[in-house]
Short mmCIF file of C-alpha atoms and ligand atoms in Angstrom, two decimals:
data_model
loop_
_atom_site.label_atom_id
_atom_site.label_comp_id
_atom_site.label_asym_id
_atom_site.label_seq_id
_atom_site.Cartn_x
_atom_site.Cartn_y
_atom_site.Cartn_z
CA MET K 1 -19.59 48.40 78.52
CA THR K 2 -21.17 49.79 75.41
CA GLN K 3 -23.62 47.59 73.62
CA ILE K 4 -22.57 46.87 70.01
CA THR K 5 -25.44 47.55 67.66
CA SER K 6 -25.87 45.80 64.33
CA ALA K 7 -24.42 47.67 61.35
CA PRO K 8 -27.17 49.07 59.13
CA HIS K 9 -27.62 47.86 55.57
CA THR K 10 -26.73 50.20 52.73
CA SER K 11 -30.37 50.10 51.52
CA ASP K 12 -33.72 48.39 52.00
CA LEU K 13 -32.84 46.35 48.92
CA ALA K 14 -29.64 45.07 50.56
CA ALA K 15 -31.59 44.30 53.74
CA ALA K 16 -34.07 42.29 51.69
CA LEU K 17 -31.25 40.29 50.02
CA ALA K 18 -29.08 39.57 53.08
CA ALA K 19 -30.69 36.37 54.36
CA ASP K 20 -30.76 34.75 50.93
CA VAL K 21 -27.12 35.64 50.17
CA LEU K 22 -25.96 34.17 53.49
CA GLU K 23 -28.01 31.01 53.13
CA ARG K 24 -26.64 30.42 49.63
CA LEU K 25 -23.03 31.07 50.67
CA GLN K 26 -23.35 28.56 53.52
CA ARG K 27 -24.71 25.95 51.09
CA TYR K 28 -22.17 26.50 48.30
CA VAL K 29 -19.03 26.50 50.46
CA ARG K 30 -19.79 22.99 51.72
CA ILE K 31 -19.09 21.56 48.28
CA ASP K 32 -15.35 21.14 47.74
CA THR K 33 -14.51 22.81 44.43
CA GLN K 34 -10.74 23.26 44.66
CA SER K 35 -9.26 23.31 41.17
CA ASP K 36 -6.19 21.23 40.32
CA ARG K 37 -3.28 22.47 38.20
CA ALA K 38 -2.23 18.89 37.37
CA HIS K 39 -5.39 18.01 35.45
CA ALA K 40 -5.86 18.83 31.81
CA GLN K 41 -9.63 18.36 31.36
CA SER K 42 -12.28 20.99 32.12
CA PRO K 43 -13.35 21.30 34.81
CA SER K 44 -10.18 20.15 36.54
CA THR K 45 -12.09 18.58 39.46
CA PRO K 46 -15.50 16.82 39.83
CA GLY K 47 -16.61 19.03 42.74
CA GLN K 48 -17.04 21.91 40.30
CA LEU K 49 -19.49 19.79 38.29
CA GLU K 50 -21.37 18.93 41.48
CA LEU K 51 -21.72 22.58 42.48
CA GLY K 52 -22.67 23.43 38.89
CA ARG K 53 -25.47 20.85 38.95
CA LEU K 54 -26.82 22.35 42.17
CA LEU K 55 -26.76 25.83 40.62
CA VAL K 56 -28.63 24.61 37.53
CA GLU K 57 -31.36 23.18 39.79
CA GLU K 58 -31.58 26.39 41.78
CA LEU K 59 -31.63 28.60 38.68
CA ARG K 60 -34.50 26.52 37.26
CA ALA K 61 -36.34 26.78 40.58
CA ILE K 62 -36.01 30.58 40.35
CA GLY K 63 -37.57 30.38 36.90
CA LEU K 64 -34.55 30.50 34.58
CA SER K 65 -35.71 27.49 32.59
CA ASP K 66 -32.80 27.45 30.11
CA ALA K 67 -30.23 26.90 32.90
CA ALA K 68 -27.68 24.34 31.75
CA GLN K 69 -24.20 23.00 32.38
CA ASP K 70 -22.00 22.32 29.37
CA ALA K 71 -19.40 19.58 28.89
CA ASN K 72 -16.60 21.83 30.19
CA GLY K 73 -18.50 22.62 33.38
CA PHE K 74 -19.75 26.13 32.50
CA VAL K 75 -23.19 26.97 33.90
CA THR K 76 -25.26 29.53 32.01
CA ALA K 77 -28.85 30.75 32.27
CA THR K 78 -31.00 33.66 31.09
CA LEU K 79 -33.28 36.02 32.99
CA ALA K 80 -35.29 37.68 30.22
CA GLY K 81 -35.51 41.43 30.43
CA ASN K 82 -38.78 43.37 30.60
CA VAL K 83 -37.75 46.53 28.78
CA PRO K 84 -37.66 46.69 24.97
CA ASP K 85 -34.27 47.23 23.30
CA ALA K 86 -32.22 46.97 26.49
CA PRO K 87 -28.84 45.30 25.95
CA VAL K 88 -27.98 41.82 27.24
CA ILE K 89 -25.50 41.94 30.10
CA GLY K 90 -23.61 39.17 31.90
CA LEU K 91 -23.10 38.50 35.62
CA LEU K 92 -20.24 36.10 36.29
CA ALA K 93 -18.63 34.28 39.21
CA HIS K 94 -16.19 31.35 39.31
CA LEU K 95 -16.97 27.87 40.60
CA ASP K 96 -13.54 26.83 41.81
CA THR K 97 -11.53 27.67 44.91
CA THR K 98 -7.74 27.87 45.10
CA PRO K 99 -5.71 24.65 45.15
CA ASP K 100 -3.27 26.31 47.56
CA GLU K 101 -5.23 25.83 50.81
CA SER K 102 -7.61 23.05 51.89
CA GLY K 103 -11.17 23.50 50.65
CA ALA K 104 -12.56 20.11 51.77
CA GLY K 105 -14.96 19.83 54.71
CA VAL K 106 -15.62 23.57 55.00
CA GLU K 107 -17.77 24.29 58.10
CA PRO K 108 -18.93 27.91 57.86
CA LEU K 109 -19.50 29.86 61.07
CA VAL K 110 -21.47 33.11 61.43
CA HIS K 111 -20.25 35.54 64.08
CA ARG K 112 -23.24 37.82 64.58
CA CYS K 113 -22.76 41.51 65.34
CA TYR K 114 -18.94 41.50 65.42
CA ASP K 115 -17.62 43.34 68.49
CA GLY K 116 -14.26 44.45 67.04
CA GLY K 117 -12.22 41.91 68.99
CA THR K 118 -10.16 38.87 68.05
CA ILE K 119 -12.11 36.04 66.43
CA GLU K 120 -10.82 32.63 67.55
CA LEU K 121 -11.77 29.75 65.29
CA PRO K 122 -12.28 26.28 66.81
CA ARG K 123 -9.69 24.38 64.76
CA ARG K 124 -5.92 24.61 64.38
CA GLY K 125 -5.67 27.64 66.68
CA THR K 126 -6.57 29.95 63.80
CA VAL K 127 -7.16 33.53 64.90
CA LEU K 128 -8.49 36.58 63.06
CA ASP K 129 -6.70 39.50 64.67
CA PRO K 130 -8.18 42.90 63.79
CA ALA K 131 -4.83 44.53 64.66
CA ARG K 132 -3.44 42.84 61.52
CA MET K 133 -6.62 43.16 59.45
CA PRO K 134 -7.70 46.79 59.12
CA GLU K 135 -10.65 45.75 56.92
CA LEU K 136 -11.96 43.52 59.71
CA GLU K 137 -11.39 46.18 62.33
CA ALA K 138 -13.76 48.43 60.37
CA LYS K 139 -16.62 45.88 60.43
CA VAL K 140 -17.85 46.35 63.99
CA GLY K 141 -21.56 45.44 64.04
CA HIS K 142 -21.34 43.32 60.90
CA ASP K 143 -22.18 39.63 60.77
CA ILE K 144 -18.89 37.92 59.86
CA VAL K 145 -18.72 34.52 58.14
CA THR K 146 -15.59 32.40 58.56
CA ALA K 147 -14.62 28.77 58.11
CA SER K 148 -13.63 26.73 61.18
CA GLY K 149 -9.88 27.33 61.12
CA ASP K 150 -8.50 24.44 59.08
CA THR K 151 -9.88 25.27 55.62
CA LEU K 152 -10.45 28.29 53.46
CA LEU K 153 -13.99 29.64 53.51
CA GLY K 154 -14.42 29.77 49.74
CA ALA K 155 -15.94 33.26 49.68
CA ASP K 156 -13.58 33.58 46.70
CA ASP K 157 -15.75 33.25 44.74
CA LYS K 158 -18.81 31.65 46.33
CA ALA K 159 -19.68 35.02 47.87
CA GLY K 160 -19.86 36.39 44.31
CA MET K 161 -21.88 33.36 43.23
CA ALA K 162 -24.34 33.73 46.13
CA GLU K 163 -24.71 37.44 45.30
CA VAL K 164 -25.44 36.77 41.61
CA MET K 165 -27.97 34.07 42.55
CA ALA K 166 -29.70 36.21 45.17
CA ALA K 167 -29.83 39.19 42.78
CA VAL K 168 -31.33 37.10 39.98
CA ALA K 169 -33.84 35.45 42.35
CA HIS K 170 -34.91 38.87 43.58
CA MET K 171 -35.37 40.26 40.07
CA ALA K 172 -37.29 37.16 38.95
CA ALA K 173 -39.62 37.56 41.94
CA HIS K 174 -40.09 41.29 41.28
CA PRO K 175 -41.06 41.69 37.61
CA GLU K 176 -42.17 45.25 38.35
CA LEU K 177 -38.47 46.24 38.54
CA PRO K 178 -37.25 47.35 35.08
CA ARG K 179 -34.44 45.07 34.02
CA ALA K 180 -32.19 44.34 31.08
CA THR K 181 -31.80 40.73 29.97
CA VAL K 182 -29.27 39.05 32.25
CA ARG K 183 -27.05 36.19 31.22
CA VAL K 184 -25.72 34.37 34.26
CA GLY K 185 -22.39 32.56 33.90
CA PHE K 186 -20.50 30.40 36.41
CA THR K 187 -17.05 29.47 35.17
CA PRO K 188 -14.67 26.67 36.23
CA ASP K 189 -10.95 26.82 36.94
CA GLU K 190 -10.40 30.58 37.32
CA GLU K 191 -7.81 30.02 40.04
CA ILE K 192 -5.60 28.01 37.69
CA GLY K 193 -6.07 30.50 34.84
CA GLN K 194 -7.95 28.09 32.59
CA GLY K 195 -11.69 28.83 32.65
CA ALA K 196 -11.99 32.00 30.62
CA HIS K 197 -10.12 30.57 27.63
CA LEU K 198 -12.91 28.03 27.07
CA PHE K 199 -15.79 30.45 27.70
CA ASP K 200 -18.09 30.57 24.66
CA ILE K 201 -18.51 34.34 24.32
CA GLU K 202 -20.62 34.12 21.19
CA ALA K 203 -23.12 31.69 22.71
CA PHE K 204 -23.24 33.81 25.87
CA GLY K 205 -24.41 36.70 23.73
CA ALA K 206 -23.85 39.58 26.17
CA VAL K 207 -22.51 43.03 25.17
CA CYS K 208 -20.54 43.24 28.42
CA ALA K 209 -20.25 41.36 31.67
CA TYR K 210 -19.27 41.88 35.29
CA THR K 211 -17.41 39.45 37.50
CA LEU K 212 -18.30 39.57 41.19
CA ASP K 213 -14.85 38.49 42.36
CA GLY K 214 -13.39 41.46 44.22
CA SER K 215 -13.06 42.20 47.91
CA GLU K 216 -13.76 45.36 49.97
CA ALA K 217 -17.20 46.97 49.70
CA GLY K 218 -17.31 49.85 47.23
CA GLU K 219 -14.30 48.68 45.23
CA PHE K 220 -14.38 48.29 41.51
CA THR K 221 -11.64 47.04 39.20
CA ASP K 222 -11.03 47.87 35.60
CA GLU K 223 -7.31 47.16 35.73
CA THR K 224 -5.32 43.97 36.37
CA PHE K 225 -1.74 42.86 35.98
CA THR K 226 -0.46 41.97 32.58
CA ALA K 227 1.16 38.60 33.05
CA ALA K 228 3.75 36.29 31.53
CA SER K 229 5.64 33.20 32.60
CA ALA K 230 9.37 33.06 31.83
CA ASP K 231 11.21 29.78 32.37
CA VAL K 232 15.00 29.60 32.18
CA THR K 233 16.59 26.24 31.29
CA ILE K 234 20.35 25.74 31.50
CA HIS K 235 21.94 22.66 29.96
CA GLY K 236 25.28 21.63 31.47
CA VAL K 237 27.57 18.68 30.81
CA GLU K 238 27.02 15.77 33.20
CA VAL K 239 30.06 13.62 34.01
CA HIS K 240 30.74 11.13 36.87
CA PRO K 241 32.22 13.41 39.53
CA GLY K 242 35.22 11.05 39.96
CA MET K 243 36.15 11.56 36.33
CA ALA K 244 34.93 15.12 35.95
CA THR K 245 38.26 16.96 35.83
CA GLY K 246 38.05 19.55 33.09
CA LYS K 247 34.81 18.08 31.74
CA LEU K 248 31.88 18.68 34.09
CA VAL K 249 29.78 21.78 33.45
CA ASN K 250 27.41 22.11 36.42
CA ALA K 251 24.07 23.60 35.38
CA ALA K 252 22.87 23.67 39.01
CA ARG K 253 25.70 26.02 39.99
CA LEU K 254 25.08 28.23 36.97
CA ALA K 255 21.42 28.43 38.00
CA GLY K 256 22.51 29.48 41.49
CA ARG K 257 24.52 32.33 39.98
CA VAL K 258 21.52 33.44 37.91
CA LEU K 259 19.35 33.51 41.07
CA ALA K 260 22.02 35.48 42.94
CA ALA K 261 22.29 38.02 40.12
CA LEU K 262 18.53 38.77 39.98
CA PRO K 263 17.42 41.94 41.81
CA GLN K 264 16.95 41.09 45.50
CA ASP K 265 15.45 44.22 47.06
CA ARG K 266 13.37 45.42 44.12
CA LEU K 267 11.34 43.73 41.38
CA THR K 268 10.26 41.01 43.82
CA PRO K 269 6.68 40.45 45.07
CA GLU K 270 7.81 41.07 48.67
CA SER K 271 9.49 44.40 47.88
CA THR K 272 6.80 45.90 45.62
CA SER K 273 3.22 47.18 45.93
CA GLY K 274 0.81 49.47 44.13
CA ARG K 275 1.69 49.73 40.47
CA ASP K 276 5.18 48.20 40.57
CA GLY K 277 5.78 44.90 38.85
CA PHE K 278 8.08 42.00 39.64
CA ILE K 279 9.93 38.86 38.59
CA HIS K 280 8.86 36.06 40.93
CA VAL K 281 10.96 32.88 41.08
CA HIS K 282 8.45 30.21 42.14
CA ARG K 283 10.18 26.93 41.34
CA VAL K 284 13.74 25.75 40.88
CA ALA K 285 14.79 22.23 39.90
CA ALA K 286 18.42 21.51 39.14
CA THR K 287 20.91 18.70 38.47
CA PRO K 288 24.43 19.16 37.07
CA GLY K 289 23.09 18.23 33.63
CA ARG K 290 20.04 20.46 33.58
CA ALA K 291 18.65 23.29 35.65
CA ARG K 292 15.31 25.00 35.37
CA ILE K 293 14.20 28.26 36.98
CA GLU K 294 10.48 28.95 36.67
CA THR K 295 9.30 32.52 37.09
CA ILE K 296 6.19 34.60 36.67
CA VAL K 297 6.63 38.18 35.55
CA ARG K 298 4.03 40.86 36.30
CA ASP K 299 3.41 44.55 35.68
CA PHE K 300 0.48 46.84 34.84
CA ASP K 301 2.28 48.15 31.78
CA HIS K 302 2.98 45.98 28.77
CA ASP K 303 6.31 47.66 27.92
CA ARG K 304 7.59 47.44 31.48
CA LEU K 305 6.63 43.76 31.56
CA ALA K 306 8.78 43.28 28.45
CA GLU K 307 11.65 45.13 30.20
CA HIS K 308 11.46 42.77 33.19
CA VAL K 309 11.60 39.76 30.87
CA ALA K 310 14.55 41.33 29.02
CA LEU K 311 16.38 41.84 32.33
CA LEU K 312 15.90 38.18 33.25
CA ARG K 313 17.17 37.19 29.81
CA ARG K 314 20.23 39.44 30.03
CA ILE K 315 21.20 38.13 33.48
CA ALA K 316 20.83 34.49 32.40
CA GLU K 317 22.78 35.12 29.18
CA ASP K 318 25.61 36.88 31.02
CA VAL K 319 25.99 34.01 33.51
CA VAL K 320 25.77 31.23 30.96
CA ALA K 321 28.15 33.07 28.57
CA THR K 322 30.93 32.53 31.13
CA GLU K 323 30.81 28.81 30.29
CA PRO K 324 30.86 28.23 26.52
CA ARG K 325 29.91 24.55 26.88
CA ALA K 326 26.65 25.40 28.66
CA ARG K 327 23.51 26.20 26.74
CA LEU K 328 20.59 28.48 27.65
CA GLU K 329 16.91 28.38 26.74
CA LEU K 330 14.30 30.96 27.77
CA GLU K 331 10.65 30.15 27.25
CA VAL K 332 8.27 33.11 27.61
CA LYS K 333 4.47 32.72 27.54
CA GLN K 334 1.89 35.51 27.79
CA GLN K 335 -0.67 34.51 30.43
CA TYR K 336 -3.21 37.34 30.53
CA PRO K 337 -3.25 41.05 29.66
CA ASN K 338 -4.23 44.11 31.69
CA MET K 339 -7.96 44.54 30.96
CA ARG K 340 -7.69 48.33 31.09
CA ALA K 341 -6.88 48.96 27.42
CA PHE K 342 -9.91 46.94 26.33
CA LEU K 343 -12.25 48.57 28.84
CA ASP K 344 -11.08 52.06 27.86
CA GLU K 345 -12.59 51.40 24.43
CA ARG K 346 -16.00 50.89 26.05
CA PRO K 347 -16.16 53.45 28.85
CA GLU K 348 -19.91 52.99 29.37
CA VAL K 349 -19.28 49.50 30.81
CA SER K 350 -17.27 50.78 33.77
CA ALA K 351 -19.44 53.90 34.06
CA ALA K 352 -22.51 51.72 34.60
CA ALA K 353 -20.75 49.85 37.40
CA GLU K 354 -19.73 53.08 39.10
CA GLN K 355 -23.25 54.43 38.80
CA ALA K 356 -24.64 51.23 40.36
CA LEU K 357 -22.19 51.61 43.28
CA ARG K 358 -23.33 55.20 43.81
CA ARG K 359 -26.99 54.21 43.79
CA GLU K 360 -26.17 51.77 46.59
CA GLY K 361 -24.55 54.60 48.53
CA PHE K 362 -20.87 53.94 47.80
CA GLU K 363 -18.29 56.36 46.52
CA PRO K 364 -16.69 53.98 43.97
CA ARG K 365 -13.00 53.24 44.47
CA ARG K 366 -11.12 52.05 41.38
CA VAL K 367 -8.51 49.63 42.65
CA PRO K 368 -6.03 47.92 40.33
CA ILE K 369 -5.78 44.20 41.14
CA ARG K 370 -2.27 42.77 41.60
CA GLY K 371 -3.45 39.65 39.84
CA GLY K 372 -5.85 38.64 37.12
CA THR K 373 -9.53 37.83 36.88
CA ASP K 374 -11.57 35.94 34.31
CA GLY K 375 -12.29 39.43 32.99
CA SER K 376 -8.64 39.96 32.00
CA ILE K 377 -8.93 37.24 29.39
CA LEU K 378 -12.61 37.81 28.52
CA SER K 379 -12.01 41.54 27.93
CA ALA K 380 -9.10 40.74 25.60
CA ARG K 381 -11.29 38.18 23.82
CA GLY K 382 -13.96 40.80 23.12
CA LEU K 383 -16.32 40.66 26.12
CA PRO K 384 -15.58 43.76 28.25
CA THR K 385 -15.69 42.47 31.85
CA PRO K 386 -14.68 44.64 34.81
CA ASN K 387 -14.88 43.34 38.39
CA LEU K 388 -17.11 44.26 41.35
CA PHE K 389 -16.55 43.71 45.06
CA THR K 390 -18.01 40.74 46.95
CA GLY K 391 -17.34 41.59 50.63
CA GLY K 392 -14.88 38.69 51.10
CA HIS K 393 -11.34 39.07 52.52
CA GLU K 394 -8.09 37.17 53.29
CA TYR K 395 -8.58 35.03 50.21
CA HIS K 396 -6.66 31.76 49.78
CA SER K 397 -6.12 31.36 53.53
CA VAL K 398 -7.71 29.65 56.57
CA ARG K 399 -8.47 33.17 57.86
CA GLU K 400 -10.75 33.95 54.92
CA TRP K 401 -13.89 35.84 56.00
CA ALA K 402 -16.82 37.76 54.55
CA SER K 403 -19.27 40.35 55.86
CA VAL K 404 -22.95 39.49 55.39
CA GLN K 405 -23.84 43.19 55.19
CA ASP K 406 -21.23 43.78 52.46
CA MET K 407 -22.32 40.68 50.54
CA ALA K 408 -25.91 41.94 50.63
CA SER K 409 -24.69 45.32 49.33
CA ALA K 410 -22.88 43.57 46.46
CA ALA K 411 -26.05 41.71 45.49
CA ALA K 412 -27.95 45.01 45.63
CA VAL K 413 -25.31 46.63 43.35
CA ALA K 414 -25.89 43.81 40.85
CA VAL K 415 -29.66 44.48 40.87
CA ARG K 416 -29.06 48.21 40.39
CA LEU K 417 -26.61 47.55 37.54
CA VAL K 418 -29.23 45.54 35.66
CA GLY K 419 -31.66 48.41 36.23
CA ILE K 420 -29.19 50.94 34.83
CA TRP K 421 -28.84 48.91 31.64
CA ALA K 422 -32.63 48.69 31.45
CA GLU K 423 -32.58 52.49 31.31
CA GLY K 424 -30.32 52.20 28.28
CA GLY K 425 -26.98 52.47 30.07
CA PRO K 426 -25.29 54.87 32.43
CA ALA K 427 -26.43 58.48 32.45
CA ARG K 428 -23.74 61.05 31.74
CA GLU K 429 -22.69 62.70 34.96
ZN1 LIG X 1 -11.68 34.73 42.75
#
């Protein structure tokens, strides 16, 4: 038997931050902040206000006396810089967790010095199997945080939140470290795509911001999907089936033909990866009188996204054209854009993040996200906001886990980033 030794931290700074990051994560995940697509107000659920109030108290205790929560549930605070003429930069994380898996009654567990084997959680027979999780397999010696098997952990994005808080607390306690002015922002309802639209960029007053909402240590994201929803509605002619001869036009059957005509082994989420986009049918509701097919359409490229939408339109038109008494509607809504085009206009923003990763000992990996972040919308709205890793994995599931060592590294990256901006921005390399 070989004795497993604890994985080393990436730096003394990360080692100094680890206990605080873990303690904060354990506290924040116990508050249920699942967002709710069915609610129209902001935030969509009261738990997000409760967590926000706790964060305001903690920010004030750290010394950020302007910490406040606004009517929409956004929490903001300022850590004044100590270097003249340094820019103001933002550090962001989101308050909510996904509505798609239970987030109530989260009981976090810490598995110290992971031995590389299967982690069995106490409830619901939930198992973390390293054979199916290469990222976990690589964390031998790390301290792994999980939930108890019947809820998500909420590391998405409470790991990011704990890292921002620990980084800010550390900088406030160490005024000898040169720092730019930091604006902290915690946003509601990211998981339901609502928060960033209501974010008051002007009041925030930062030249750029960074979300801590990624995953594997060392990863950095300046590229997300560009996203639209496309909903097909088919109107038929409803008639009592006993008197339907020659009259009934069945919208439900027409919808079935549209579904059958869509690509099956390409352009679907299950058949694509990397940079390939898709049309994802996520809800179908149909009666003979009216049928509705709800889809989301995704790609990294704006023109290819438009091609996917055009394909859906052409298929639906061709099917419905076979029945002149049926009528077709297609409703397309842009949801969020790929942040890349906006970040390319301000290359120093991503360069600073990469430099911070290097200072913490990582070779930065730019990974496009097959999804969106608050930064997708914020970047399009004029606040360039790429995304940094948090150390959390298996998001939106009862198997969600996070590495304490990686979370500490993420907090250290945030401290180094603020230092880089205090130096006037990234050095040319
Ligand atoms: Zn997230």
